[in-house]
């Protein structure tokens, strides 16, 4: 809703029907701000060259790399020429945690997380090498403008934020 101050129309997209319901319920911007459910592996409900600005943070890291890269390609597809795409997607982990993920099956890593954090609810975290992300952007007709590094995924992760256009 905050983006309505800068754009004529804003669209929020989520995979959760409950989150869409809550967003619509708390929408204070009327028809300027709409919320769309998307449970597909693509953004096919949107035309190509549709959005001036796309922002996605702390979302793609919870999808397996094949899905997150598909969404990056979809972001470029639905972005208008000269539009701006900004998204965050961790490229790796620091130190021993990366080594554990390479050496152990995901089920064992999850069990270790449960033991350390004391919870049976584990949110999956995935990383995608920067080269693969850059290739997905370029192969889709986009151009990487800048990559900024932050800790959006937490202090254990290398977490690039990509700025791209087409």
Short mmCIF file of N, CA and C in Angstrom, two decimals, residues 55-125:
data_model
loop_
_atom_site.label_atom_id
_atom_site.label_comp_id
_atom_site.label_asym_id
_atom_site.label_seq_id
_atom_site.Cartn_x
_atom_site.Cartn_y
_atom_site.Cartn_z
N UNK A 55 9.04 -5.49 -7.14
CA UNK A 55 9.87 -5.62 -5.95
C UNK A 55 9.52 -6.92 -5.25
N UNK A 56 10.55 -7.69 -4.92
CA UNK A 56 10.35 -8.97 -4.24
C UNK A 56 11.51 -9.20 -3.27
N UNK A 57 11.20 -9.33 -1.99
CA UNK A 57 12.24 -9.54 -0.98
C UNK A 57 11.81 -10.60 0.01
N UNK A 58 12.74 -11.46 0.35
CA UNK A 58 12.53 -12.53 1.34
C UNK A 58 11.42 -13.50 0.94
N UNK A 59 11.34 -13.75 -0.34
CA UNK A 59 10.33 -14.67 -0.86
C UNK A 59 11.00 -15.80 -1.63
N UNK A 60 11.78 -15.46 -2.65
CA UNK A 60 12.38 -16.46 -3.53
C UNK A 60 13.29 -17.42 -2.78
N UNK A 61 13.86 -17.00 -1.67
CA UNK A 61 14.77 -17.85 -0.91
C UNK A 61 14.07 -19.06 -0.30
N UNK A 62 12.76 -19.06 -0.30
CA UNK A 62 12.01 -20.18 0.26
C UNK A 62 11.49 -21.13 -0.81
N UNK A 63 11.93 -20.92 -2.05
CA UNK A 63 11.55 -21.79 -3.17
C UNK A 63 12.78 -22.55 -3.65
N UNK A 64 12.56 -23.77 -4.11
CA UNK A 64 13.67 -24.50 -4.72
C UNK A 64 14.19 -23.70 -5.90
N UNK A 65 15.49 -23.75 -6.17
CA UNK A 65 16.09 -22.91 -7.20
C UNK A 65 15.41 -22.96 -8.58
N UNK A 66 14.93 -24.11 -8.99
CA UNK A 66 14.24 -24.17 -10.28
C UNK A 66 13.03 -23.27 -10.33
N UNK A 67 12.30 -23.20 -9.23
CA UNK A 67 11.12 -22.33 -9.15
C UNK A 67 11.51 -20.86 -9.03
N UNK A 68 12.51 -20.56 -8.18
CA UNK A 68 12.88 -19.16 -8.01
C UNK A 68 13.44 -18.59 -9.31
N UNK A 69 14.23 -19.37 -10.04
CA UNK A 69 14.75 -18.89 -11.32
C UNK A 69 13.64 -18.72 -12.35
N UNK A 70 12.63 -19.58 -12.30
CA UNK A 70 11.48 -19.43 -13.20
C UNK A 70 10.75 -18.12 -12.89
N UNK A 71 10.64 -17.79 -11.62
CA UNK A 71 10.00 -16.52 -11.24
C UNK A 71 10.84 -15.32 -11.67
N UNK A 72 12.15 -15.42 -11.58
CA UNK A 72 13.00 -14.32 -12.05
C UNK A 72 12.75 -14.09 -13.54
N UNK A 73 12.68 -15.18 -14.32
CA UNK A 73 12.39 -15.05 -15.75
C UNK A 73 11.00 -14.43 -15.97
N UNK A 74 10.03 -14.82 -15.15
CA UNK A 74 8.69 -14.26 -15.26
C UNK A 74 8.68 -12.78 -14.89
N UNK A 75 9.45 -12.40 -13.88
CA UNK A 75 9.55 -10.99 -13.50
C UNK A 75 10.02 -10.16 -14.70
N UNK A 76 11.03 -10.64 -15.39
CA UNK A 76 11.53 -9.92 -16.56
C UNK A 76 10.46 -9.87 -17.65
N UNK A 77 9.76 -10.96 -17.85
CA UNK A 77 8.71 -11.00 -18.88
C UNK A 77 7.62 -9.96 -18.63
N UNK A 78 7.16 -9.84 -17.39
CA UNK A 78 6.04 -8.93 -17.10
C UNK A 78 6.50 -7.49 -16.86
N UNK A 79 7.81 -7.26 -16.80
CA UNK A 79 8.35 -5.92 -16.61
C UNK A 79 8.27 -5.14 -17.92
N UNK A 80 7.83 -3.89 -17.85
CA UNK A 80 7.81 -3.04 -19.04
C UNK A 80 9.23 -2.69 -19.45
N UNK A 81 9.45 -2.44 -20.75
CA UNK A 81 10.77 -1.95 -21.15
C UNK A 81 11.12 -0.69 -20.36
N UNK A 82 12.35 -0.61 -19.92
CA UNK A 82 12.86 0.48 -19.08
C UNK A 82 12.26 0.49 -17.67
N UNK A 83 11.50 -0.55 -17.31
CA UNK A 83 11.00 -0.67 -15.95
C UNK A 83 12.13 -1.12 -15.03
N UNK A 84 11.85 -1.18 -13.75
CA UNK A 84 12.87 -1.57 -12.77
C UNK A 84 12.40 -2.79 -11.98
N UNK A 85 13.25 -3.78 -11.94
CA UNK A 85 13.03 -5.00 -11.17
C UNK A 85 14.05 -5.02 -10.03
N UNK A 86 13.56 -5.19 -8.80
CA UNK A 86 14.44 -5.29 -7.63
C UNK A 86 14.01 -6.54 -6.86
N UNK A 87 14.94 -7.45 -6.65
CA UNK A 87 14.63 -8.64 -5.86
C UNK A 87 15.87 -9.13 -5.14
N UNK A 88 15.63 -9.86 -4.08
CA UNK A 88 16.70 -10.39 -3.23
C UNK A 88 16.64 -11.91 -3.32
N UNK A 89 17.81 -12.53 -3.44
CA UNK A 89 17.89 -13.99 -3.48
C UNK A 89 19.28 -14.41 -3.02
N UNK A 90 19.38 -15.07 -1.87
CA UNK A 90 20.69 -15.46 -1.35
C UNK A 90 21.46 -16.32 -2.34
N UNK A 91 22.78 -16.09 -2.38
CA UNK A 91 23.62 -16.85 -3.31
C UNK A 91 24.44 -17.93 -2.61
N UNK A 92 24.46 -17.93 -1.30
CA UNK A 92 25.22 -18.94 -0.57
C UNK A 92 25.22 -18.66 0.91
N UNK A 93 25.82 -19.57 1.65
CA UNK A 93 25.93 -19.42 3.09
C UNK A 93 27.39 -19.28 3.46
N UNK A 94 27.62 -18.63 4.57
CA UNK A 94 28.98 -18.48 5.07
C UNK A 94 29.39 -19.75 5.83
N UNK A 95 30.62 -20.14 5.66
CA UNK A 95 31.26 -21.12 6.52
C UNK A 95 30.65 -22.50 6.59
N UNK A 96 30.57 -23.01 7.80
CA UNK A 96 30.23 -24.41 8.04
C UNK A 96 28.82 -24.77 7.60
N UNK A 97 27.88 -23.85 7.61
CA UNK A 97 26.51 -24.17 7.23
C UNK A 97 26.41 -24.54 5.75
N UNK A 98 27.17 -23.86 4.92
CA UNK A 98 27.21 -24.19 3.50
C UNK A 98 27.80 -25.58 3.31
N UNK A 99 28.83 -25.87 4.03
CA UNK A 99 29.46 -27.19 3.94
C UNK A 99 28.49 -28.28 4.37
N UNK A 100 27.75 -28.05 5.47
CA UNK A 100 26.76 -29.03 5.91
C UNK A 100 25.71 -29.30 4.84
N UNK A 101 25.23 -28.23 4.21
CA UNK A 101 24.19 -28.40 3.19
C UNK A 101 24.71 -29.18 1.98
N UNK A 102 25.99 -29.04 1.68
CA UNK A 102 26.57 -29.77 0.55
C UNK A 102 26.79 -31.25 0.88
N UNK A 103 27.13 -31.52 2.13
CA UNK A 103 27.50 -32.88 2.52
C UNK A 103 26.34 -33.75 3.00
N UNK A 104 25.30 -33.12 3.54
CA UNK A 104 24.22 -33.89 4.16
C UNK A 104 22.92 -33.77 3.37
N UNK A 105 22.11 -34.81 3.39
CA UNK A 105 20.79 -34.72 2.76
C UNK A 105 19.94 -33.65 3.45
N UNK A 106 19.00 -33.07 2.72
CA UNK A 106 18.14 -32.01 3.27
C UNK A 106 17.41 -32.46 4.52
N UNK A 107 16.99 -33.74 4.57
CA UNK A 107 16.26 -34.24 5.74
C UNK A 107 17.13 -34.18 7.00
N UNK A 108 18.42 -34.46 6.86
CA UNK A 108 19.34 -34.42 8.00
C UNK A 108 19.57 -32.96 8.42
N UNK A 109 19.73 -32.08 7.45
CA UNK A 109 19.91 -30.65 7.76
C UNK A 109 18.69 -30.13 8.50
N UNK A 110 17.50 -30.51 8.06
CA UNK A 110 16.26 -30.08 8.74
C UNK A 110 16.19 -30.62 10.15
N UNK A 111 16.59 -31.87 10.34
CA UNK A 111 16.59 -32.46 11.67
C UNK A 111 17.55 -31.69 12.59
N UNK A 112 18.72 -31.34 12.07
CA UNK A 112 19.67 -30.55 12.86
C UNK A 112 19.09 -29.19 13.22
N UNK A 113 18.40 -28.55 12.26
CA UNK A 113 17.75 -27.25 12.55
C UNK A 113 16.74 -27.40 13.67
N UNK A 114 15.95 -28.47 13.62
CA UNK A 114 14.94 -28.70 14.65
C UNK A 114 15.59 -28.87 16.01
N UNK A 115 16.71 -29.59 16.03
CA UNK A 115 17.39 -29.82 17.30
C UNK A 115 17.96 -28.51 17.84
N UNK A 116 18.52 -27.69 16.98
CA UNK A 116 19.14 -26.43 17.41
C UNK A 116 18.08 -25.41 17.81
N UNK A 117 17.04 -25.27 16.98
CA UNK A 117 16.04 -24.22 17.23
C UNK A 117 14.84 -24.71 18.04
N UNK A 118 14.77 -26.03 18.30
CA UNK A 118 13.71 -26.56 19.16
C UNK A 118 12.32 -26.47 18.58
N UNK A 119 12.19 -26.54 17.29
CA UNK A 119 10.87 -26.42 16.67
C UNK A 119 10.73 -27.45 15.57
N UNK A 120 9.52 -27.94 15.42
CA UNK A 120 9.28 -28.88 14.32
C UNK A 120 8.93 -28.14 13.04
N UNK A 121 8.60 -26.86 13.15
CA UNK A 121 8.30 -26.05 11.97
C UNK A 121 9.58 -25.46 11.42
N UNK A 122 9.98 -25.93 10.27
CA UNK A 122 11.21 -25.46 9.65
C UNK A 122 10.86 -24.80 8.32
N UNK A 123 11.32 -23.58 8.14
CA UNK A 123 11.11 -22.89 6.88
C UNK A 123 12.32 -23.17 5.99
N UNK A 124 12.06 -23.72 4.83
CA UNK A 124 13.15 -24.05 3.92
C UNK A 124 13.85 -22.78 3.44
N UNK A 125 15.16 -22.86 3.31
CA UNK A 125 15.97 -21.78 2.77
C UNK A 125 16.83 -22.35 1.64
#
